[in-house]
CSV table of C-alpha atoms in Angstrom, one decimal:
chain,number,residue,atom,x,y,z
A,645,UNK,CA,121.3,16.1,-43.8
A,646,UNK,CA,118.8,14.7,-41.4
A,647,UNK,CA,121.8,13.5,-38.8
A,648,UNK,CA,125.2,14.6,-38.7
A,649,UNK,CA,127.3,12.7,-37.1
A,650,UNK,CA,130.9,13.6,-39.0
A,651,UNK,CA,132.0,16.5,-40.3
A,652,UNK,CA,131.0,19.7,-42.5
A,653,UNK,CA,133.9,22.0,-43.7
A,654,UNK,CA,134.9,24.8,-46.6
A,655,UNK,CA,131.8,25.1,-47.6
A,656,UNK,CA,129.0,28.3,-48.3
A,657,UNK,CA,125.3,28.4,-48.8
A,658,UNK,CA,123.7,31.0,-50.9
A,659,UNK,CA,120.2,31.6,-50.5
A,660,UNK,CA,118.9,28.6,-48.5
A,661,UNK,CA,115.7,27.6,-47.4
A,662,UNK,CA,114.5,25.3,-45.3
A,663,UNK,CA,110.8,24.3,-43.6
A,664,UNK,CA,110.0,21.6,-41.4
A,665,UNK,CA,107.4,20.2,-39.4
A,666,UNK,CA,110.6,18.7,-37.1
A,667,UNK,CA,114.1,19.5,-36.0
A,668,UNK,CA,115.2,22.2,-38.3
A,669,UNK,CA,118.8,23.4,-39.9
A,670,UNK,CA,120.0,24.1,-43.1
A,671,UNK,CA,123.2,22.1,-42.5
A,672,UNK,CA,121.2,19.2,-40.6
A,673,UNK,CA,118.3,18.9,-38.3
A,674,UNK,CA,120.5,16.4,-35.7
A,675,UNK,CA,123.6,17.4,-34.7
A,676,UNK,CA,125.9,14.0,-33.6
A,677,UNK,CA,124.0,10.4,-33.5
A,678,UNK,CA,123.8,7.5,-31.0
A,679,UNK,CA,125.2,9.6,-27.9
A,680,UNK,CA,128.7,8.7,-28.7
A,681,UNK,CA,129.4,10.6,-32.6
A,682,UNK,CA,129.5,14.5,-32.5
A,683,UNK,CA,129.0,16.6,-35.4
A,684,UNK,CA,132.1,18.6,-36.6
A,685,UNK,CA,131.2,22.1,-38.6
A,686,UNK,CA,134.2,24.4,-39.3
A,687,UNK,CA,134.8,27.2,-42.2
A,688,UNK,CA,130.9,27.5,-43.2
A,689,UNK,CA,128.9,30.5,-44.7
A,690,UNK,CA,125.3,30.9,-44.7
A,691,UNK,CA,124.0,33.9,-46.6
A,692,UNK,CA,120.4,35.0,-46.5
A,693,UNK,CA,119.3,31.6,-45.4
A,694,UNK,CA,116.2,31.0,-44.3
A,695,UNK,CA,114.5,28.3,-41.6
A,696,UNK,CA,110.8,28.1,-40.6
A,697,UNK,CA,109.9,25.9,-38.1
A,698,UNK,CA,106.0,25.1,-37.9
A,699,UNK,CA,106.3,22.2,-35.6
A,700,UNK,CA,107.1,21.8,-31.5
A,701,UNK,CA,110.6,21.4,-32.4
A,702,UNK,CA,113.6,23.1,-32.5
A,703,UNK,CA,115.5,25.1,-35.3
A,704,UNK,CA,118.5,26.8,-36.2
A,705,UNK,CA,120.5,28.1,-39.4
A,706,UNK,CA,123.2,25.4,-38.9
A,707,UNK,CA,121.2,22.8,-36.5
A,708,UNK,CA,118.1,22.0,-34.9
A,709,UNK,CA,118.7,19.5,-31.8
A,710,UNK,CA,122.2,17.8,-30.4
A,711,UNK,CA,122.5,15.4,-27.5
A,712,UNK,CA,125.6,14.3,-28.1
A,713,UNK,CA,129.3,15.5,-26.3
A,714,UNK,CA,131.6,17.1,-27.7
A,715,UNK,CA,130.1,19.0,-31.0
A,716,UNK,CA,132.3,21.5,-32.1
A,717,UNK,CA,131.3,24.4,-34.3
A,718,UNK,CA,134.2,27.1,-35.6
A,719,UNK,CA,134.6,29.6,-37.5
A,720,UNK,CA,130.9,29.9,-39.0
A,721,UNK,CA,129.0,33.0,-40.5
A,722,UNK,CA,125.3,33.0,-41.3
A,723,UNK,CA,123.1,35.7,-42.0
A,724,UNK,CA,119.0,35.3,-42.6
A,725,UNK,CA,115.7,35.0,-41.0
A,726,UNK,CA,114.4,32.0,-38.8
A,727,UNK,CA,110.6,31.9,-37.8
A,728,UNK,CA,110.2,29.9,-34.7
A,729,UNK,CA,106.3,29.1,-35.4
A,730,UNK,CA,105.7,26.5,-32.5
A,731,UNK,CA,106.9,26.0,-29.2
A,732,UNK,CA,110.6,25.2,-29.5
A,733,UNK,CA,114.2,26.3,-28.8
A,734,UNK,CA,115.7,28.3,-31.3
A,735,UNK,CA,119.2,30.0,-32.4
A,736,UNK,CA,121.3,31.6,-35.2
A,737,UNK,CA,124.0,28.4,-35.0
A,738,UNK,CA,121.4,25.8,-33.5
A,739,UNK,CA,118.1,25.6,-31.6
A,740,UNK,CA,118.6,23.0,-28.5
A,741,UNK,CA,122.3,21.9,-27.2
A,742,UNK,CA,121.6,19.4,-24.6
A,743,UNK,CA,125.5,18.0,-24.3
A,744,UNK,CA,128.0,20.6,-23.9
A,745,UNK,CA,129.8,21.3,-27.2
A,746,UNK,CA,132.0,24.1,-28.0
A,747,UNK,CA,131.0,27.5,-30.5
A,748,UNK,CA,133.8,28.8,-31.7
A,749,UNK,CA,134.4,32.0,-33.5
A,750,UNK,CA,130.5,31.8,-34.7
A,751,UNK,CA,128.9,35.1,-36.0
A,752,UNK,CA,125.3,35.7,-36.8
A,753,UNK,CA,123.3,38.7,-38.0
A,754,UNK,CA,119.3,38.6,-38.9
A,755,UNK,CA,116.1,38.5,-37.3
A,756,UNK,CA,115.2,35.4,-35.0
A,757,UNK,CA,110.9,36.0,-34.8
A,758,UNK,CA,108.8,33.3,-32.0
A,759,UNK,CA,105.5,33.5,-32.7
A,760,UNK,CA,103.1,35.2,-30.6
A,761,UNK,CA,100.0,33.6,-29.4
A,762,UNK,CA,101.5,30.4,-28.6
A,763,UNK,CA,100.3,28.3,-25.6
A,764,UNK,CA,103.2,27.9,-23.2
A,765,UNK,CA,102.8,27.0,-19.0
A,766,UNK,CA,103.9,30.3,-16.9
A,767,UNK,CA,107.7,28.3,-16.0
A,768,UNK,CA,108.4,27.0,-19.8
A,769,UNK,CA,111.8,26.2,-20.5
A,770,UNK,CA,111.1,24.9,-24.4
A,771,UNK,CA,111.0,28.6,-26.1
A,772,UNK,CA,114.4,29.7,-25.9
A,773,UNK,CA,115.7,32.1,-28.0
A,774,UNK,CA,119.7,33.3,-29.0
A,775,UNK,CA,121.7,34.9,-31.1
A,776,UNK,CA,123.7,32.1,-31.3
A,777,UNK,CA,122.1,28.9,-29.1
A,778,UNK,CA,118.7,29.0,-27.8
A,779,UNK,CA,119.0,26.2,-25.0
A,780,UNK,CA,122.7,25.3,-23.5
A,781,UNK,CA,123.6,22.7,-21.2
A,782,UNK,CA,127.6,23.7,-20.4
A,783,UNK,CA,128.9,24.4,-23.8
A,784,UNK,CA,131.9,26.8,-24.4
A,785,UNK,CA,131.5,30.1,-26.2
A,786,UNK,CA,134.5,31.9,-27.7
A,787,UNK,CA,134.5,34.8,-30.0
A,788,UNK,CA,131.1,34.8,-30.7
A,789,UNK,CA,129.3,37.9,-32.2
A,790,UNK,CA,125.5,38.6,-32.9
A,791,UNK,CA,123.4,41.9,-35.0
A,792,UNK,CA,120.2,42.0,-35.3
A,793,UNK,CA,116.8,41.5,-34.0
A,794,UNK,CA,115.3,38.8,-31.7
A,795,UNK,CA,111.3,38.6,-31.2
A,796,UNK,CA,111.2,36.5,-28.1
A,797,UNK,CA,109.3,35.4,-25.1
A,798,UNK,CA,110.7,34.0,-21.5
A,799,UNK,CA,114.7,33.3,-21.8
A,800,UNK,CA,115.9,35.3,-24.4
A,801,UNK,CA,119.6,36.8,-24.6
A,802,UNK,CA,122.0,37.7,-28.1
A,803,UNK,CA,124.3,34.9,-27.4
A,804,UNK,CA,122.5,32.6,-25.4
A,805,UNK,CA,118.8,32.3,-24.2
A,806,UNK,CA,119.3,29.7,-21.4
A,807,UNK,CA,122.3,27.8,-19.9
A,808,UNK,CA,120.5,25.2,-17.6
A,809,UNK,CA,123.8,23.3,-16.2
A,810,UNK,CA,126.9,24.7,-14.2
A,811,UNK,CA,129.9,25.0,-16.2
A,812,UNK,CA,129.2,27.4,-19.2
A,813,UNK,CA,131.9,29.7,-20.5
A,814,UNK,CA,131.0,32.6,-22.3
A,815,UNK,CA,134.0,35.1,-23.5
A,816,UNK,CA,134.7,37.3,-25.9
A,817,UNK,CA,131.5,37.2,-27.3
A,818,UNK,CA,129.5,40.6,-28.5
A,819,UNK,CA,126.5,41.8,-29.4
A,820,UNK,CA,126.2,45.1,-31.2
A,821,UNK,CA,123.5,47.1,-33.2
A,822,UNK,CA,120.9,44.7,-31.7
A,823,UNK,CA,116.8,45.1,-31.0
A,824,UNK,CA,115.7,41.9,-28.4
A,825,UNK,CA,112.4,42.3,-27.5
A,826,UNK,CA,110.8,39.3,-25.3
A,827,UNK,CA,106.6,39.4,-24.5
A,828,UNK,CA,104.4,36.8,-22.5
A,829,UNK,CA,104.2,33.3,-24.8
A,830,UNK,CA,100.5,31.6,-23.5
A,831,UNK,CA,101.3,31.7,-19.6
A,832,UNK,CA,105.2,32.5,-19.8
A,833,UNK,CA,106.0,36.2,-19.1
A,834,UNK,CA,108.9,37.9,-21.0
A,835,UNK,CA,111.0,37.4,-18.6
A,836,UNK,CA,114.7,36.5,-17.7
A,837,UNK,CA,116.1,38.2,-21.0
A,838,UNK,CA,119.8,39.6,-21.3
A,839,UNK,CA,122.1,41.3,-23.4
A,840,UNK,CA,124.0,38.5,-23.6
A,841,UNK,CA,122.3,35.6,-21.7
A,842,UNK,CA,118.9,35.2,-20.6
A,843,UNK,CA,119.6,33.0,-17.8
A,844,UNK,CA,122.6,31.7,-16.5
A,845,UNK,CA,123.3,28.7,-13.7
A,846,UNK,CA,127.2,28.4,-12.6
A,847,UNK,CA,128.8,29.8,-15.7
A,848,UNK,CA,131.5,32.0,-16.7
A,849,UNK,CA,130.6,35.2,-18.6
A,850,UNK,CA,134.3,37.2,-19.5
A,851,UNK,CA,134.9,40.2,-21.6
A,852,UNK,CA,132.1,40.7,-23.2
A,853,UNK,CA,129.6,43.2,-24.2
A,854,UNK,CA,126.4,44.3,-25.4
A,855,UNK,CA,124.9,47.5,-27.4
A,856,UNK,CA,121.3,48.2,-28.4
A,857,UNK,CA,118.1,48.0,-26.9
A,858,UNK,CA,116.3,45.4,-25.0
A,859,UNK,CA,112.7,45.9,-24.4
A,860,UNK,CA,110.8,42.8,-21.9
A,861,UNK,CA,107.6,42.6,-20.6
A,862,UNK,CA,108.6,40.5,-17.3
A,863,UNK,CA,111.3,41.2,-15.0
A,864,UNK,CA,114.7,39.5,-15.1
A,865,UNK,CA,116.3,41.6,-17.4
A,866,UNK,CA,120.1,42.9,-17.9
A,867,UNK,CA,122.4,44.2,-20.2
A,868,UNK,CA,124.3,41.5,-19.9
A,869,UNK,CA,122.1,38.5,-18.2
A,870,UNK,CA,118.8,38.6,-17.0
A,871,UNK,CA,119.4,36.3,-14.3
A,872,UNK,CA,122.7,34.8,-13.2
A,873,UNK,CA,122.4,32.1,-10.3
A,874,UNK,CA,126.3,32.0,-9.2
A,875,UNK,CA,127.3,29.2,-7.8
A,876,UNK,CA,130.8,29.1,-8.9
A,877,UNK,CA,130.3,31.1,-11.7
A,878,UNK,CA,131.3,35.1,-11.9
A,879,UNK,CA,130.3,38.5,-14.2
A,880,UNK,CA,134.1,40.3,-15.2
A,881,UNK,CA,134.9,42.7,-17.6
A,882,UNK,CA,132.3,42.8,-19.5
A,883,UNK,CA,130.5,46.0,-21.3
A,884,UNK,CA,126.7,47.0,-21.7
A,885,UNK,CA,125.4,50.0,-23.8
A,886,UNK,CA,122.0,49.0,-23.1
A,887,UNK,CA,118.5,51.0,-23.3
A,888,UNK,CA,116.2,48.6,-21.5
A,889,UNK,CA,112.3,49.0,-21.3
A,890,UNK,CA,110.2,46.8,-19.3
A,891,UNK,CA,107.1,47.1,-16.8
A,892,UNK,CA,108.3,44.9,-14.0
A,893,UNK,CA,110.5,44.3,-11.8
A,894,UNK,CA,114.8,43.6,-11.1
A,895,UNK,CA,116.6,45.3,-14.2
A,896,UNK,CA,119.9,46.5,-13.8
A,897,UNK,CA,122.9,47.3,-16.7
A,898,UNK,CA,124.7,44.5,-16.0
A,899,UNK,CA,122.3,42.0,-14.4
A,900,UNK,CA,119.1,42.1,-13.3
A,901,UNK,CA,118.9,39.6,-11.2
């Protein structure tokens, strides 16, 4: 489906692939239309898909892009490979989630690879990658789980690369037996790169954990977020079993910045 602005439900993929020079998911590349109609996905499988992306757009196994309130994705497994090969946000569930929406008892396992040698400015904000959602603007998370491996470069985490607006809420969500590994994309350092969240502005992260091993070639890195700017946000009971390897500067088990 190019744009999905109703709903998908009861339904599993075996074995799909998908390649696009645009917005890429195997379920659609849009989710919600015209502002006003949000996508509905509930009760969907996705084994062994597959997405490459080969243009400066943004991909997922479920969805590429939403900008549209109120997108609600529950209970959801996928499993399979994405190759993020152009600048672009990219995630297990979706790439890019520019309304806040709500992710629901979403679980992902596979390997997530951006491609190195891309031409990115030193501050770019367009290559984030997650376990489940590579950009966020204030969406809810909620028994969300990630495995795997994540090839990354500035704002990486295994739930969530980047949550740009106040408001997020990220609980009960865990990532276990998981490689992330974030180097420099063009002028963008590996940087900013968490367990959980790469970067986080005024959100909630609750009761939740990560084990495995994080390895960054910038600084901003934590077992659970790489950098959390607080506002009226807050860091409680959550867990990290983390080996973390990087060359630079503010790392700590729990945050690094």
């Amino acid at each position: 489906v190019g744009v999905l602005s109703g709903r998908v439900a009861n339904v599993t993929f075996e074995n799909p692939d998908v390649t696009a020079s645009k917005h890429a998911g195997i379920i659609c590349a849009y989710a919600g239309s015209n502002g006003t109609n949000p996508a509905i996905v509930e009760n969907v499988n996705i084994i062994n898909g597959k997405v490459t992306q080969n243009s400066g757009n943004h991909s997922g196994l479920i969805f590429g892009h939403s900008n549209v309130n109120g997108c609600e994705f529950t209970n959801i497994t996928v499993s399979g490979t994405i190759a993020q090969n152009a600048i672009g946000d990219s995630g297990f569930i979706g790439g890019a989630q520019n309304k806040a929406a709500t992710f629901t008892n979403c679980h992902a396992t596979g390997t997530l690879t951006l491609k190195s040698g891309l031409s990115a400015d030193a501050t770019a904000t367009n290559i984030c990658t997650g376990g489940i959602q590579g950009f966020d603007a204030g969406s809810a998370y909620d028994g969300c789980s990630f495995s795997g491996t994540i090839n990354g470069g500035r704002l990486c985490g295994g739930i969530v690369g980047y949550n740009q607006v106040a408001g997020v809420n990220i609980s009960d969500c865990h990532v276990s037996n998981a490689t992330i590994k974030s180097v420099a994309i063009g002028s963008a350092p590996g940087e900013k790169v968490g367990g959980v969240v790469g970067l986080v502005t005024g959100g909630n992260v609750s009761e939740c954990s990560f084990e495995g091993n994080i390895t960054a070639s910038g600084r901003e890195v934590g077992g659970i977020a790489g950098q959390f700017i607080g506002g009226k946000g807050q860091i409680e009971k959550c867990d990290s079993y983390a080996n973390i390897s990087t060359s630079s500067g503010y790392v700590g088990g729990i945050v690094g910045r």
